[in-house]
Short mmCIF file of C-alpha atoms and ligand atoms in Angstrom, two decimals:
data_model
loop_
_atom_site.label_atom_id
_atom_site.label_comp_id
_atom_site.label_asym_id
_atom_site.label_seq_id
_atom_site.Cartn_x
_atom_site.Cartn_y
_atom_site.Cartn_z
CA MET A 1266 -5.99 37.61 -24.38
CA THR A 1267 -5.29 35.96 -21.04
CA LEU A 1268 -6.66 37.66 -17.97
CA PHE A 1269 -4.31 38.54 -15.13
CA ASN A 1270 -4.70 35.96 -12.39
CA PRO A 1271 -3.22 37.33 -9.13
CA ARG A 1272 -3.11 33.94 -7.42
CA ARG A 1273 -1.23 32.35 -10.30
CA ALA A 1274 1.14 35.31 -10.48
CA LEU A 1275 1.86 35.06 -6.75
CA ARG A 1276 2.46 31.33 -7.06
CA ARG A 1277 4.86 31.89 -9.95
CA ALA A 1278 6.72 34.59 -8.05
CA LEU A 1279 7.00 32.80 -4.71
CA GLY A 1280 6.85 29.11 -5.75
CA PRO A 1281 10.57 28.54 -6.42
CA ALA A 1282 11.58 30.30 -3.20
CA ILE A 1283 9.09 28.22 -1.20
CA GLU A 1284 10.41 25.03 -2.83
CA ARG A 1285 13.98 25.99 -1.95
CA GLY A 1286 12.95 26.72 1.63
CA LEU A 1287 11.17 23.37 1.93
CA ASP A 1288 14.21 21.59 0.50
CA ALA A 1289 16.46 23.23 3.07
CA LEU A 1290 14.07 22.30 5.87
CA GLY A 1291 13.83 18.76 4.45
CA ARG A 1292 17.59 18.33 4.41
CA ALA A 1293 17.73 19.31 8.07
CA ALA A 1294 14.72 17.10 8.87
CA ALA A 1295 16.26 14.04 7.19
CA THR A 1296 19.20 13.83 9.58
CA PRO A 1297 19.03 11.07 12.20
CA ARG A 1298 19.67 13.76 14.83
CA ALA A 1299 16.54 15.69 13.82
CA ALA A 1300 14.54 12.44 13.78
CA ARG A 1301 15.67 11.72 17.34
CA ALA A 1302 14.92 15.25 18.48
CA LEU A 1303 11.48 15.45 16.82
CA PRO A 1304 10.26 11.89 16.53
CA GLY A 1305 6.48 12.34 16.79
CA GLY A 1306 3.58 14.66 17.51
CA TYR A 1307 2.46 17.28 14.97
CA LEU A 1308 6.00 18.58 14.48
CA GLY A 1309 7.36 15.07 14.19
CA GLU A 1310 4.82 14.31 11.47
CA ILE A 1311 5.77 17.45 9.56
CA ARG A 1312 9.45 16.63 10.04
CA ALA A 1313 8.96 13.13 8.57
CA VAL A 1314 7.01 14.56 5.60
CA LEU A 1315 9.75 17.10 4.88
CA ALA A 1316 12.44 14.45 5.27
CA GLY A 1317 10.47 12.21 2.90
CA ARG A 1318 10.42 14.97 0.33
CA VAL A 1319 14.21 15.23 0.11
CA MET A 1320 14.67 11.47 0.49
CA HIS A 1321 12.35 11.08 -2.49
CA GLN A 1322 14.75 13.15 -4.59
CA ALA A 1323 17.71 11.08 -3.37
CA ASN A 1324 15.76 7.89 -4.11
CA ARG A 1325 15.70 8.88 -7.79
CA ASP A 1326 19.36 7.93 -8.15
CA GLY A 1327 18.24 4.27 -8.25
CA LYS A 1328 20.60 3.13 -5.50
CA GLU A 1329 17.83 1.82 -3.24
CA ALA A 1330 15.92 -1.42 -3.78
CA THR A 1331 12.83 0.41 -4.96
CA HIS A 1332 12.54 3.54 -7.10
CA TYR A 1333 9.31 5.24 -6.09
CA HIS A 1334 9.17 7.76 -8.90
CA LEU A 1335 9.74 5.01 -11.47
CA ARG A 1336 6.97 2.91 -9.95
CA ARG A 1337 4.49 5.74 -10.32
CA ALA A 1338 5.59 6.63 -13.86
CA ILE A 1339 5.40 3.01 -15.03
CA HIS A 1340 1.95 2.71 -13.54
CA ARG A 1341 0.86 5.82 -15.48
CA LEU A 1342 2.15 4.22 -18.67
CA GLU A 1343 0.42 0.90 -18.06
CA LYS A 1344 -2.85 2.70 -17.31
CA GLY A 1345 -2.45 4.50 -20.64
CA LEU A 1346 -1.76 1.20 -22.41
CA SER A 1347 -4.88 -0.35 -20.84
CA MET A 1348 -7.18 2.48 -21.88
CA PRO A 1349 -9.87 1.66 -24.43
CA GLY A 1350 -9.52 3.84 -27.53
CA ARG A 1351 -6.28 5.34 -26.25
CA ARG A 1352 -4.62 8.20 -28.11
CA ALA A 1353 -1.86 7.33 -30.61
CA VAL A 1354 0.59 9.47 -28.62
CA PHE A 1355 0.41 9.73 -24.85
CA GLY A 1356 2.75 10.18 -21.92
CA LEU A 1357 4.72 12.90 -23.74
CA ASP A 1358 5.12 15.08 -20.68
CA TYR A 1359 6.81 12.41 -18.58
CA ILE A 1360 8.28 9.77 -20.89
CA GLU A 1361 11.78 11.27 -20.97
CA GLU A 1362 12.06 11.51 -17.19
CA THR A 1363 10.67 7.96 -16.99
CA ALA A 1364 13.37 6.66 -19.33
CA ALA A 1365 15.99 8.50 -17.27
CA ALA A 1366 14.54 6.97 -14.09
CA TYR A 1367 14.62 3.51 -15.66
CA ALA A 1368 18.26 3.98 -16.71
CA ALA A 1369 19.19 5.08 -13.17
CA ALA A 1370 17.32 2.14 -11.66
CA ALA A 1371 18.81 -0.39 -14.12
CA ARG A 1372 22.34 0.84 -13.38
CA GLY A 1373 21.68 1.11 -9.65
CA GLY A 1374 20.46 -1.41 -7.12
CA VAL A 1375 16.74 -1.66 -7.82
CA ASP A 1376 14.94 -4.95 -7.21
CA ALA A 1377 14.89 -7.28 -10.26
CA GLU A 1378 11.11 -7.65 -10.29
CA GLU A 1379 10.54 -3.90 -10.25
CA LEU A 1380 13.01 -3.50 -13.13
CA ARG A 1381 11.38 -6.31 -15.06
CA TRP A 1382 7.95 -4.70 -14.75
CA ALA A 1383 9.33 -1.28 -15.71
CA HIS A 1384 11.21 -2.74 -18.66
CA ASP A 1385 8.27 -4.73 -20.02
CA VAL A 1386 5.80 -1.84 -19.76
CA MET A 1387 8.22 0.63 -21.36
CA ALA A 1388 9.03 -1.77 -24.21
CA ALA A 1389 5.29 -2.24 -24.84
CA TYR A 1390 4.79 1.54 -24.72
CA PHE A 1391 7.49 2.21 -27.34
CA ASP A 1392 5.99 -0.52 -29.55
CA ALA A 1393 2.51 0.94 -29.28
CA VAL A 1394 2.95 4.69 -29.24
CA GLY A 1395 3.14 7.02 -32.27
CA GLU A 1396 6.13 9.14 -33.26
CA ASP A 1397 7.47 12.23 -31.53
CA PRO A 1398 11.00 13.55 -30.98
CA ALA A 1399 10.62 13.26 -27.18
CA ILE A 1400 9.53 9.64 -27.53
CA ALA A 1401 12.50 8.92 -29.82
CA ARG A 1402 14.91 10.43 -27.29
CA ALA A 1403 13.31 8.48 -24.44
CA GLU A 1404 13.44 5.23 -26.41
CA ALA A 1405 17.14 5.73 -27.17
CA ALA A 1406 17.85 6.22 -23.45
CA PHE A 1407 15.73 3.18 -22.59
CA ARG A 1408 17.45 0.91 -25.16
CA ALA A 1409 20.89 2.06 -23.95
CA ALA A 1410 20.13 0.99 -20.36
CA PRO A 1411 20.99 -2.53 -19.20
CA PRO A 1412 18.15 -5.08 -19.48
CA PRO A 1413 16.67 -6.34 -16.22
CA PRO A 1414 18.28 -9.42 -14.69
CA ALA A 1415 16.34 -12.66 -15.10
CA GLY A 1416 14.60 -13.84 -11.97
CA PRO A 1417 11.85 -16.18 -10.90
CA ALA A 1418 8.28 -15.00 -11.33
CA PRO A 1419 6.87 -13.75 -8.01
CA ALA A 1420 4.43 -15.98 -6.19
CA LEU A 1421 0.79 -15.27 -7.03
CA HIS A 1422 1.74 -13.20 -10.07
CA PRO A 1423 -1.01 -12.93 -12.67
CA TRP A 1424 1.02 -13.44 -15.86
CA PRO A 1425 1.28 -16.87 -17.44
CA GLY A 1426 4.65 -18.55 -16.95
CA ASP A 1427 7.37 -15.97 -16.75
CA GLY A 1428 5.56 -13.76 -19.27
CA PRO A 1429 5.99 -10.02 -19.62
CA ARG A 1430 4.52 -7.95 -16.80
CA LEU A 1431 1.96 -6.25 -19.03
CA PRO A 1432 -1.68 -5.22 -18.79
CA PHE A 1433 -3.92 -8.25 -19.15
CA PRO A 1434 -7.64 -8.67 -19.80
CA ARG A 1435 -9.82 -9.20 -16.79
CA PRO A 1436 -10.85 -12.87 -16.68
CA ALA A 1437 -14.15 -13.61 -18.41
CA PRO A 1438 -17.23 -13.19 -16.22
CA GLY A 1439 -17.98 -16.26 -14.16
CA ALA A 1440 -18.19 -17.34 -10.59
CA PRO A 1441 -15.44 -15.61 -8.62
CA PRO A 1442 -12.99 -17.96 -6.87
CA VAL A 1443 -14.42 -16.94 -3.50
CA GLY A 1444 -18.12 -16.25 -3.15
CA PRO A 1445 -19.77 -13.85 -0.72
CA GLY A 1446 -20.63 -16.73 1.60
CA ALA A 1447 -17.02 -17.84 1.96
CA LEU A 1448 -15.80 -14.28 2.37
CA ALA A 1449 -18.46 -13.55 4.97
CA ALA A 1450 -17.42 -16.71 6.83
CA LEU A 1451 -13.80 -15.56 6.81
CA ALA A 1452 -14.81 -12.08 7.99
CA ARG A 1453 -16.87 -13.59 10.82
CA ARG A 1454 -14.02 -15.84 11.80
CA ARG A 1455 -11.39 -13.10 11.91
CA ARG A 1456 -11.69 -11.39 15.22
CA SER A 1457 -9.05 -9.71 17.29
CA VAL A 1458 -7.31 -12.50 19.18
CA ARG A 1459 -5.25 -11.56 22.20
CA TRP A 1460 -4.44 -14.96 23.69
CA PHE A 1461 -1.84 -16.99 21.87
CA ARG A 1462 0.07 -20.23 22.25
CA PRO A 1463 3.64 -19.52 23.44
CA ASP A 1464 5.34 -21.13 20.42
CA PRO A 1465 6.26 -18.68 17.64
CA PRO A 1466 4.06 -18.80 14.54
CA PRO A 1467 5.86 -20.61 11.68
CA ARG A 1468 7.54 -18.18 9.30
CA ALA A 1469 6.27 -20.11 6.26
CA GLN A 1470 2.71 -19.31 7.36
CA ILE A 1471 3.48 -15.67 8.04
CA ASP A 1472 5.13 -15.38 4.62
CA ALA A 1473 2.14 -17.03 2.91
CA ALA A 1474 -0.10 -14.38 4.46
CA LEU A 1475 2.30 -11.56 3.60
CA ASP A 1476 2.38 -12.78 0.01
CA ILE A 1477 -1.38 -12.39 -0.19
CA ALA A 1478 -1.20 -8.96 1.47
CA ARG A 1479 1.35 -7.98 -1.21
CA LEU A 1480 -1.55 -8.03 -3.67
CA SER A 1481 -3.22 -5.14 -1.84
CA PRO A 1482 -3.96 -1.94 -3.76
CA SER A 1483 -1.54 0.94 -3.31
CA ALA A 1484 -1.97 4.54 -4.47
CA CYS A 1485 -0.16 4.93 -7.83
CA ASN A 1486 1.27 1.48 -7.11
CA ARG A 1487 4.01 3.14 -5.08
CA GLN A 1488 3.92 0.45 -2.39
CA PRO A 1489 5.41 2.52 0.43
CA LEU A 1490 5.10 -0.19 3.10
CA GLN A 1491 7.30 -2.66 4.92
CA PHE A 1492 6.07 -5.37 7.26
CA ARG A 1493 8.77 -5.81 9.90
CA VAL A 1494 8.25 -9.08 11.71
CA PHE A 1495 9.63 -9.65 15.22
CA ASP A 1496 9.12 -13.27 16.19
CA SER A 1497 11.41 -13.61 19.14
CA PRO A 1498 8.89 -13.37 22.00
CA ALA A 1499 11.15 -11.21 24.21
CA ARG A 1500 11.63 -8.60 21.46
CA ALA A 1501 7.99 -8.79 20.35
CA GLN A 1502 6.89 -8.11 23.92
CA ARG A 1503 9.32 -5.24 24.31
CA ILE A 1504 7.85 -3.64 21.20
CA ALA A 1505 4.26 -4.35 22.26
CA ALA A 1506 4.98 -2.74 25.63
CA LEU A 1507 5.77 0.53 23.86
CA ALA A 1508 2.16 0.73 22.69
CA GLY A 1509 -0.28 1.73 25.38
CA GLY A 1510 -3.10 -0.54 24.21
CA ALA A 1511 -1.61 -3.99 24.65
CA GLY A 1512 -1.74 -4.07 28.45
CA GLY A 1513 -2.85 -7.45 29.78
CA PHE A 1514 -1.81 -9.43 26.72
CA THR A 1515 1.70 -8.18 26.00
CA GLU A 1516 3.24 -10.91 28.18
CA GLY A 1517 1.82 -13.77 26.08
CA MET A 1518 2.62 -12.30 22.66
CA PRO A 1519 4.91 -14.55 20.61
CA CYS A 1520 5.26 -12.29 17.58
CA ILE A 1521 4.51 -8.74 16.52
CA VAL A 1522 4.57 -7.03 13.14
CA ALA A 1523 5.41 -3.34 12.84
CA LEU A 1524 3.81 -1.97 9.70
CA VAL A 1525 6.11 0.82 8.55
CA GLY A 1526 5.31 3.49 5.95
CA ARG A 1527 8.00 5.42 4.08
CA MET A 1528 7.33 9.06 3.34
CA ARG A 1529 10.10 9.06 0.74
CA ALA A 1530 7.62 7.40 -1.62
CA TYR A 1531 6.09 10.86 -2.21
CA PRO A 1532 7.47 14.17 -3.46
CA HIS A 1533 4.54 16.19 -2.15
CA ALA A 1534 3.15 16.78 1.34
CA ARG A 1535 -0.37 16.43 -0.08
CA ASP A 1536 0.18 12.66 -0.25
CA ARG A 1537 1.21 12.37 3.39
CA ARG A 1538 -1.86 10.31 4.33
CA LEU A 1539 -1.25 7.56 1.81
CA ILE A 1540 0.98 5.43 4.02
CA TYR A 1541 -1.95 5.15 6.43
CA VAL A 1542 -4.50 4.40 3.70
CA ASP A 1543 -2.29 1.86 1.94
CA GLY A 1544 -1.30 0.52 5.35
CA GLY A 1545 -4.87 -0.06 6.47
CA LEU A 1546 -5.73 -1.88 3.25
CA ALA A 1547 -2.66 -4.12 3.38
CA ALA A 1548 -3.11 -4.80 7.10
CA MET A 1549 -6.65 -6.02 6.52
CA SER A 1550 -5.56 -8.33 3.68
CA PHE A 1551 -2.78 -9.63 5.92
CA MET A 1552 -5.12 -10.32 8.82
CA TYR A 1553 -7.61 -12.15 6.61
CA ALA A 1554 -4.79 -14.12 5.02
CA LEU A 1555 -3.42 -15.06 8.46
CA GLU A 1556 -6.76 -16.68 9.25
CA THR A 1557 -6.56 -18.79 6.09
CA VAL A 1558 -3.20 -20.23 7.18
CA GLY A 1559 -4.33 -20.97 10.74
CA LEU A 1560 -2.90 -17.90 12.48
CA ALA A 1561 -4.70 -15.20 14.41
CA SER A 1562 -3.98 -11.52 14.93
CA CYS A 1563 -4.83 -8.38 16.82
CA PRO A 1564 -4.24 -4.88 15.45
CA ILE A 1565 -2.57 -2.62 17.99
CA ASN A 1566 -2.79 1.13 17.85
CA TRP A 1567 0.42 3.11 17.52
CA PRO A 1568 -0.60 6.53 18.84
CA ASP A 1569 1.60 9.49 18.01
CA VAL A 1570 3.30 10.03 21.38
CA PRO A 1571 6.75 11.62 20.92
CA LYS A 1572 8.37 9.82 23.87
CA GLN A 1573 7.16 6.40 22.69
CA GLU A 1574 7.98 7.21 19.08
CA ARG A 1575 11.56 7.98 20.16
CA ARG A 1576 11.77 4.60 21.92
CA MET A 1577 10.27 2.81 18.92
CA ARG A 1578 12.73 4.48 16.54
CA ALA A 1579 15.59 3.23 18.68
CA GLU A 1580 14.08 -0.23 19.19
CA ILE A 1581 13.36 -1.13 15.57
CA GLY A 1582 15.66 1.32 13.74
CA LEU A 1583 13.55 3.72 11.71
CA ALA A 1584 14.93 6.00 8.98
CA PRO A 1585 14.04 9.70 9.34
CA ASP A 1586 11.07 9.44 6.94
CA GLU A 1587 9.72 6.16 8.31
CA ARG A 1588 6.57 6.08 10.44
CA VAL A 1589 4.93 3.17 12.22
CA VAL A 1590 1.38 2.91 10.85
CA MET A 1591 0.25 0.27 13.34
CA LEU A 1592 1.37 -2.89 15.10
CA ILE A 1593 -0.18 -6.32 14.61
CA ALA A 1594 0.15 -9.14 17.14
CA VAL A 1595 0.37 -12.50 15.36
CA GLY A 1596 0.29 -16.02 16.71
CA LEU A 1597 -1.22 -19.44 16.95
CA PRO A 1598 -4.53 -18.84 18.73
CA LEU A 1599 -4.84 -20.30 22.20
CA GLU A 1600 -7.53 -22.95 22.11
CA GLY A 1601 -10.59 -21.79 24.03
CA GLY A 1602 -9.22 -18.24 24.38
CA MET A 1603 -12.02 -15.70 24.79
CA ILE A 1604 -12.81 -13.01 22.25
CA PRO A 1605 -14.60 -9.76 23.16
CA SER A 1606 -17.91 -9.51 21.34
CA SER A 1607 -17.09 -6.07 19.87
CA ALA A 1608 -20.56 -5.49 18.42
CA LYS A 1609 -20.54 -3.74 15.07
CA VAL A 1610 -22.54 -0.63 14.17
CA SER A 1611 -25.92 -1.17 12.56
CA MET A 1612 -26.22 -1.07 8.78
CA ASP A 1613 -28.11 2.22 8.91
CA LEU A 1614 -25.20 3.88 10.66
CA TRP A 1615 -22.66 2.17 8.45
CA ARG A 1616 -23.89 3.39 5.08
CA SER A 1617 -26.22 5.73 3.30
CA TYR A 1618 -27.39 5.96 -0.28
CA ASP A 1619 -28.08 9.12 -2.20
CA GLY A 1620 -31.79 8.71 -2.89
CA PRO A 1621 -33.85 5.80 -4.21
CA ASP A 1622 -32.20 2.74 -5.73
CA PRO A 1623 -31.66 3.57 -9.44
CA ALA A 1624 -31.61 -0.15 -10.31
CA ALA A 1625 -35.15 -0.46 -8.94
CA ALA A 1626 -36.45 2.66 -10.73
CA GLY A 1627 -37.44 0.67 -13.82
CA GLY A 1628 -39.76 -1.61 -11.75
CA ALA A 1629 -43.48 -2.15 -12.43
CA ASP A 1630 -44.59 1.16 -10.96
CA GLY A 1631 -41.21 2.81 -10.79
CA ALA A 1632 -41.51 3.04 -7.02
CA ALA A 1633 -39.90 -0.22 -6.01
CA GLY A 1634 -37.01 0.32 -3.68
CA ALA A 1635 -37.92 3.93 -3.00
CA GLY A 1636 -37.96 4.97 0.60
CA THR A 1637 -35.30 5.44 3.19
CA GLY A 1638 -32.80 3.29 1.37
CA SER A 1639 -32.21 1.39 4.56
CA GLY A 1640 -34.15 -1.77 3.92
CA SER A 1641 -32.51 -3.20 0.83
CA ALA A 1642 -29.96 -5.45 2.46
CA PRO A 1643 -30.46 -7.27 5.73
CA ALA A 1644 -28.10 -5.96 8.37
CA SER A 1645 -27.25 -9.40 9.65
CA GLY A 1646 -26.88 -11.51 6.53
CA PRO A 1647 -24.03 -11.51 4.07
CA ALA A 1648 -24.92 -9.08 1.27
CA PRO A 1649 -24.42 -10.36 -2.27
CA ALA A 1650 -21.52 -8.80 -4.14
CA SER A 1651 -23.23 -6.07 -6.13
CA GLY A 1652 -24.13 -7.26 -9.56
CA SER A 1653 -21.54 -9.99 -9.84
CA ALA A 1654 -23.00 -12.93 -7.97
CA PRO A 1655 -26.64 -13.26 -6.96
CA ALA A 1656 -27.25 -14.41 -3.40
CA SER A 1657 -28.54 -17.72 -4.72
CA ALA A 1658 -25.53 -18.46 -6.91
CA PRO A 1659 -23.52 -21.46 -5.78
CA ASP A 1660 -20.55 -20.35 -3.76
CA PRO A 1661 -17.62 -22.19 -5.29
CA ALA A 1662 -15.58 -21.86 -2.15
CA SER A 1663 -18.13 -21.98 0.61
CA GLY A 1664 -16.87 -25.13 2.32
CA PRO A 1665 -14.16 -24.94 4.93
CA ASP A 1666 -11.72 -26.77 2.66
CA ALA A 1667 -12.37 -24.62 -0.34
CA ALA A 1668 -10.06 -21.77 0.62
CA PRO A 1669 -7.08 -21.46 -1.73
CA ALA A 1670 -3.98 -23.18 -0.45
CA PRO A 1671 -1.38 -20.81 0.95
CA GLY A 1672 0.95 -19.82 -1.85
CA GLY A 1673 -1.49 -21.11 -4.46
CA PRO A 1674 -2.48 -19.17 -7.56
CA ALA A 1675 -4.69 -16.16 -7.04
CA ARG A 1676 -6.28 -16.49 -10.46
CA ALA A 1677 -7.57 -19.56 -12.15
C1 FMN B 2194 -6.17 0.56 14.18
C2 FMN B 2194 -6.58 -0.38 15.30
C3 FMN B 2194 -5.96 -0.29 16.50
C4 FMN B 2194 -6.30 -1.17 17.52
N1 FMN B 2194 -5.62 -1.10 18.68
C5 FMN B 2194 -5.86 -1.99 19.65
C6 FMN B 2194 -5.10 -1.97 20.85
O1 FMN B 2194 -4.22 -1.14 21.03
N2 FMN B 2194 -5.40 -2.89 21.80
C7 FMN B 2194 -6.35 -3.85 21.62
O2 FMN B 2194 -6.54 -4.67 22.52
N3 FMN B 2194 -7.09 -3.90 20.50
C8 FMN B 2194 -6.87 -2.99 19.50
N4 FMN B 2194 -7.57 -3.04 18.32
C9 FMN B 2194 -8.58 -4.08 18.14
C10 FMN B 2194 -9.97 -3.53 18.30
O3 FMN B 2194 -10.28 -3.39 19.65
C11 FMN B 2194 -10.94 -4.48 17.59
O4 FMN B 2194 -10.62 -4.52 16.20
C12 FMN B 2194 -12.39 -4.05 17.73
O5 FMN B 2194 -12.83 -4.14 19.05
C13 FMN B 2194 -13.29 -4.91 16.88
O6 FMN B 2194 -13.16 -6.26 17.24
P1 FMN B 2194 -12.75 -7.39 16.20
O7 FMN B 2194 -11.40 -7.02 15.63
O8 FMN B 2194 -12.69 -8.65 17.01
O9 FMN B 2194 -13.79 -7.44 15.15
C14 FMN B 2194 -7.30 -2.14 17.33
C15 FMN B 2194 -7.93 -2.19 16.10
C16 FMN B 2194 -7.58 -1.34 15.09
C17 FMN B 2194 -8.27 -1.43 13.76
#
């Protein structure tokens, strides 16, 4: 006997009406007029989330270059395929809608690489999974859809040759291509640079850094970001001037990147923060990568000020669901340009551990490492990567020339 659950009953009774109400609000919010009227602030944020919700549904027709629902579903399948001791049958509750999404994407205008990945993972799934009528129906829909167009393998991709985009075993343990010493040196070298040479940074170098940033993690592999590069100094400076924080160095900025997040990647408001999380991760990869190709950068805050948001929307052309996550000034660093010291917080403020070090608990008297937990790693020195490379291990890439060449393979 199931007990009466008033909350569940209320949700069941009101849920569909709430969904319909949100859809109606979303349709109104997704109009360019609404985006102009409510560009930012709390209401602007809510408007963009609601617009994203209905744009997500529209995105499912496969007409855009990326199909966000398909990306998430394919990632669920490949996680299932990668699982040790996986069940014979999995993915039953979403495989039919995934096949339908693939068919829409394959008949629509979705990017060849996205289709190739989706195709390869689905083919591997149907080969591996057990029998079920839903799986049979999904496979029939999948096989009836056009195959993905052939295309070159993306730069830095991890599969050998032009091989299928399938789960692959993590490379055998060994020295990582970049050791903690080299990474610490890169982190020390990257500082916010505000003084640039007037010549625009070469696009080949920017692209090499963006290619590396493309490897950044992204929640459910949705990849909701676009890096919009403005490398005509006049336009870059106009955009920089919209942000309050670039006073004093706007005039010398040769190039600026607007990192844009698309709310249409998500069907639910609960995921509204992910463009900022994904954005921060990708921005950091980008800024490190810029250093490796000889360019410098400065992140620039894009505060949520409705008047400025309206100007930005007009200046760079944002869709109703698109939000600027941040701006990044990019350029060739001016030789001898000064860098603020920007002291970092101490290690004790930066992190805490929950009790004594469990790895030290098996020591001679079981007390090694016990205490405040604050003395285990020196605050000033580069900490060894936990477990993978002892501090004394040779750093295979510790010399200045050892950094991977731009555009070179990410994996040995
Ligand atoms: C999200 C974000 C926004 C920032 N906005 C600005 C800005 O508007 N103006 C500026 O001069 N620096 C800005 N910075 C740079 C910070 O001042 C700088 O990262 C900080 O002082 C640490 O210095 P470092 O980057 O050299 O390590 C920003 C940094 C971040 C991460």
